[in-house]
Amino acid sequence: DRLGLVGSNGAGKTTLLRVLAGIYEPVAGGLTVRGSISALLDTTLGMNAELTGRENIQLRGLYNGVNRAALPRLEEDVASFAELGDFLDLPVRIYSAGMVIRLGFALATAIRPQILLMDEWFLAGDAAFLDKARQRLEALVQGADILVLSSHNDAVIRAWCDRVLWLDQGRIVADGPPEQVLDQYHAAGGVAPV
């Protein structure tokens, strides 16, 4: 399944993603998740600024159940993708904002989940990095069994999702195929198509 979430700012999209990720607890009802989850909600999620980039890679790997024998492959993958060179062995607190985003993005996309939760992302870097990031993200999306994506970008929703929920103040306004729900959303004054 590929579920897109649309709605104006404050509609509840990010809150729903955070409930699904286990960051927030539901106020009412319950939630059962079956499968490994990766939440691409914040580029620095789970990073410790006092540790080096390499130590953060190891920590994230262990947290996500990567066995110690596989950690060197994870380090190599993240280091190669982030292109931080010798900075990988320095504390993250001295990284530029772009370097933190590169490391965070590489970490967040290195481990393939069964369930992928994605909020809108703002990437920094040169054109070559952005193209490489887009390709890696698309591969991650294709590899996930379930995708839940919040976006204001119609093109991304249409390309990656087979079902869309239109949310307003935490309530479902419409649920159905992307074309149908996006048309309803825009007809009601939603954000203009991108």
CSV table of C-alpha atoms in Angstrom, one decimal:
chain,number,residue,atom,x,y,z
A,1,ASP,CA,0.0,0.0,0.0
A,2,ARG,CA,1.1,3.6,-0.7
A,3,LEU,CA,-1.0,6.1,1.3
A,4,GLY,CA,-0.7,9.8,0.7
A,5,LEU,CA,-1.8,12.4,3.3
A,6,VAL,CA,-3.0,15.8,2.1
A,7,GLY,CA,-4.5,18.8,3.8
A,8,SER,CA,-3.7,22.3,4.8
A,9,ASN,CA,-1.0,23.1,7.4
A,10,GLY,CA,-2.4,22.1,10.8
A,11,ALA,CA,-4.7,19.4,9.3
A,12,GLY,CA,-3.0,16.6,11.4
A,13,LYS,CA,-0.8,14.9,8.8
A,14,THR,CA,2.5,15.1,10.8
A,15,THR,CA,0.7,14.3,14.0
A,16,LEU,CA,-0.7,11.1,12.4
A,17,LEU,CA,2.7,10.2,11.2
A,18,ARG,CA,4.1,10.7,14.7
A,19,VAL,CA,1.4,8.5,16.2
A,20,LEU,CA,2.2,5.8,13.6
A,21,ALA,CA,5.9,6.1,14.4
A,22,GLY,CA,5.3,5.7,18.2
A,23,ILE,CA,6.5,9.2,19.0
A,24,TYR,CA,3.0,10.3,20.2
A,25,GLU,CA,0.5,8.1,21.9
A,26,PRO,CA,-3.1,8.1,20.5
A,27,VAL,CA,-5.5,10.1,22.7
A,28,ALA,CA,-8.3,7.7,21.9
A,29,GLY,CA,-8.5,4.3,20.3
A,30,GLY,CA,-5.5,2.1,19.7
A,31,LEU,CA,-2.8,1.3,17.2
A,32,THR,CA,-1.2,-2.0,16.2
A,33,VAL,CA,1.9,-1.9,14.0
A,34,ARG,CA,3.2,-5.1,12.4
A,35,GLY,CA,6.6,-4.7,10.8
A,36,SER,CA,9.7,-2.6,11.0
A,37,ILE,CA,9.2,1.1,10.7
A,38,SER,CA,11.4,3.9,9.4
A,39,ALA,CA,10.2,7.4,10.0
A,40,LEU,CA,11.6,10.1,7.8
A,41,LEU,CA,10.2,12.9,9.8
A,42,ASP,CA,13.3,14.9,10.9
A,43,THR,CA,16.8,14.7,9.5
A,44,THR,CA,18.4,14.8,12.9
A,45,LEU,CA,16.1,12.3,14.6
A,46,GLY,CA,18.1,10.1,16.9
A,47,MET,CA,21.5,11.7,16.3
A,48,ASN,CA,23.7,12.7,19.2
A,49,ALA,CA,25.6,15.9,18.3
A,50,GLU,CA,28.4,15.1,20.8
A,51,LEU,CA,29.2,11.8,19.0
A,52,THR,CA,31.1,11.6,15.7
A,53,GLY,CA,29.3,10.8,12.5
A,54,ARG,CA,30.7,7.3,12.5
A,55,GLU,CA,29.5,6.8,16.1
A,56,ASN,CA,26.1,8.0,15.2
A,57,ILE,CA,26.0,5.5,12.3
A,58,GLN,CA,26.9,2.6,14.7
A,59,LEU,CA,24.4,3.8,17.2
A,60,ARG,CA,21.6,4.0,14.6
A,61,GLY,CA,22.5,0.6,13.2
A,62,LEU,CA,22.4,-1.1,16.6
A,63,TYR,CA,19.1,0.6,17.5
A,64,ASN,CA,17.6,-0.7,14.2
A,65,GLY,CA,18.8,-4.2,14.9
A,66,VAL,CA,21.8,-4.4,12.6
A,67,ASN,CA,24.1,-7.0,13.9
A,68,ARG,CA,27.7,-6.0,14.7
A,69,ALA,CA,29.1,-8.0,11.8
A,70,ALA,CA,27.0,-5.9,9.4
A,71,LEU,CA,27.9,-2.5,10.9
A,72,PRO,CA,31.0,-2.0,8.7
A,73,ARG,CA,28.8,-2.3,5.6
A,74,LEU,CA,26.3,0.2,7.0
A,75,GLU,CA,29.2,2.6,7.8
A,76,GLU,CA,30.6,2.2,4.3
A,77,ASP,CA,27.2,2.8,2.7
A,78,VAL,CA,26.4,5.9,4.8
A,79,ALA,CA,29.9,7.3,4.5
A,80,SER,CA,29.9,6.9,0.7
A,81,PHE,CA,26.5,8.4,0.3
A,82,ALA,CA,27.0,11.4,2.7
A,83,GLU,CA,30.5,12.2,1.2
A,84,LEU,CA,31.7,13.8,4.5
A,85,GLY,CA,35.3,12.5,4.2
A,86,ASP,CA,37.4,13.1,7.3
A,87,PHE,CA,34.5,14.9,9.0
A,88,LEU,CA,32.9,11.5,9.6
A,89,ASP,CA,35.3,11.1,12.5
A,90,LEU,CA,34.6,14.5,14.1
A,91,PRO,CA,31.7,15.4,16.4
A,92,VAL,CA,28.4,16.2,14.6
A,93,ARG,CA,28.1,19.5,16.6
A,94,ILE,CA,30.8,21.0,14.4
A,95,TYR,CA,29.1,20.0,11.1
A,96,SER,CA,27.5,22.6,8.9
A,97,ALA,CA,23.7,22.4,8.4
A,98,GLY,CA,24.2,20.8,5.0
A,99,MET,CA,26.6,18.2,6.4
A,100,VAL,CA,24.1,17.3,9.2
A,101,ILE,CA,21.3,16.9,6.6
A,102,ARG,CA,23.6,14.7,4.4
A,103,LEU,CA,24.5,12.4,7.4
A,104,GLY,CA,20.9,12.4,8.6
A,105,PHE,CA,19.5,11.6,5.2
A,106,ALA,CA,22.1,8.9,4.5
A,107,LEU,CA,21.4,7.3,8.0
A,108,ALA,CA,17.6,7.5,7.6
A,109,THR,CA,17.7,5.8,4.2
A,110,ALA,CA,20.4,3.2,4.7
A,111,ILE,CA,18.2,0.7,6.5
A,112,ARG,CA,15.3,-0.7,4.5
A,113,PRO,CA,12.0,-0.8,6.5
A,114,GLN,CA,8.8,-2.7,5.9
A,115,ILE,CA,6.8,0.4,6.8
A,116,LEU,CA,8.1,3.8,5.6
A,117,LEU,CA,6.6,7.0,7.1
A,118,MET,CA,7.6,10.2,5.3
A,119,ASP,CA,6.9,13.8,6.0
A,120,GLU,CA,7.9,16.5,3.6
A,121,TRP,CA,11.7,16.8,3.3
A,122,PHE,CA,13.9,19.8,2.7
A,123,LEU,CA,17.2,18.7,1.4
A,124,ALA,CA,20.4,20.8,1.2
A,125,GLY,CA,23.3,20.3,-1.1
A,126,ASP,CA,24.5,20.7,-4.6
A,127,ALA,CA,22.6,19.5,-7.6
A,128,ALA,CA,24.6,16.2,-7.8
A,129,PHE,CA,23.7,15.4,-4.2
A,130,LEU,CA,20.0,16.2,-4.6
A,131,ASP,CA,19.8,14.0,-7.7
A,132,LYS,CA,21.6,11.2,-5.8
A,133,ALA,CA,19.3,11.7,-2.8
A,134,ARG,CA,16.2,11.6,-5.0
A,135,GLN,CA,17.3,8.3,-6.5
A,136,ARG,CA,18.0,6.8,-3.1
A,137,LEU,CA,14.7,7.9,-1.7
A,138,GLU,CA,12.8,6.5,-4.7
A,139,ALA,CA,14.6,3.1,-4.1
A,140,LEU,CA,13.7,3.2,-0.4
A,141,VAL,CA,10.0,3.9,-1.3
A,142,GLN,CA,9.9,1.1,-3.8
A,143,GLY,CA,11.5,-1.3,-1.3
A,144,ALA,CA,9.0,-0.6,1.5
A,145,ASP,CA,5.9,-2.8,1.8
A,146,ILE,CA,3.9,0.1,3.1
A,147,LEU,CA,4.4,3.8,2.5
A,148,VAL,CA,2.6,6.6,4.4
A,149,LEU,CA,3.6,10.0,2.9
A,150,SER,CA,2.5,13.5,3.8
A,151,SER,CA,3.1,16.0,1.1
A,152,HIS,CA,1.8,19.2,-0.5
A,153,ASN,CA,3.3,18.1,-3.8
A,154,ASP,CA,0.7,16.6,-6.1
A,155,ALA,CA,3.3,15.2,-8.5
A,156,VAL,CA,4.9,13.1,-5.7
A,157,ILE,CA,1.5,12.0,-4.4
A,158,ARG,CA,0.4,10.9,-7.9
A,159,ALA,CA,3.7,9.2,-8.6
A,160,TRP,CA,4.1,7.3,-5.3
A,161,CYS,CA,0.6,6.7,-3.9
A,162,ASP,CA,-2.3,4.5,-4.8
A,163,ARG,CA,-4.6,5.9,-2.1
A,164,VAL,CA,-5.0,9.4,-0.5
A,165,LEU,CA,-6.5,10.6,2.7
A,166,TRP,CA,-7.5,14.3,2.9
A,167,LEU,CA,-7.3,15.4,6.5
A,168,ASP,CA,-8.8,18.5,8.1
A,169,GLN,CA,-8.2,19.2,11.9
A,170,GLY,CA,-7.5,15.5,12.5
A,171,ARG,CA,-10.5,14.2,10.7
A,172,ILE,CA,-10.8,12.4,7.4
A,173,VAL,CA,-12.6,14.5,4.8
A,174,ALA,CA,-12.0,12.1,1.8
A,175,ASP,CA,-10.4,8.7,1.2
A,176,GLY,CA,-9.8,7.2,-2.2
A,177,PRO,CA,-7.7,7.1,-5.4
A,178,PRO,CA,-5.2,10.0,-5.7
A,179,GLU,CA,-6.9,11.7,-8.7
A,180,GLN,CA,-10.3,11.7,-7.1
A,181,VAL,CA,-9.2,12.9,-3.6
A,182,LEU,CA,-6.8,15.5,-5.0
A,183,ASP,CA,-9.5,16.9,-7.3
A,184,GLN,CA,-11.9,17.2,-4.4
A,185,TYR,CA,-9.3,18.8,-2.2
A,186,HIS,CA,-8.4,21.4,-4.8
A,187,ALA,CA,-12.0,22.1,-5.7
A,188,ALA,CA,-12.6,22.9,-2.0
A,189,GLY,CA,-9.8,25.4,-2.1
A,190,GLY,CA,-6.8,23.2,-1.1
A,191,VAL,CA,-3.3,24.1,-2.1
A,192,ALA,CA,-2.9,24.5,-5.9
A,193,PRO,CA,-1.4,21.6,-7.8
A,194,VAL,CA,2.4,21.5,-8.1
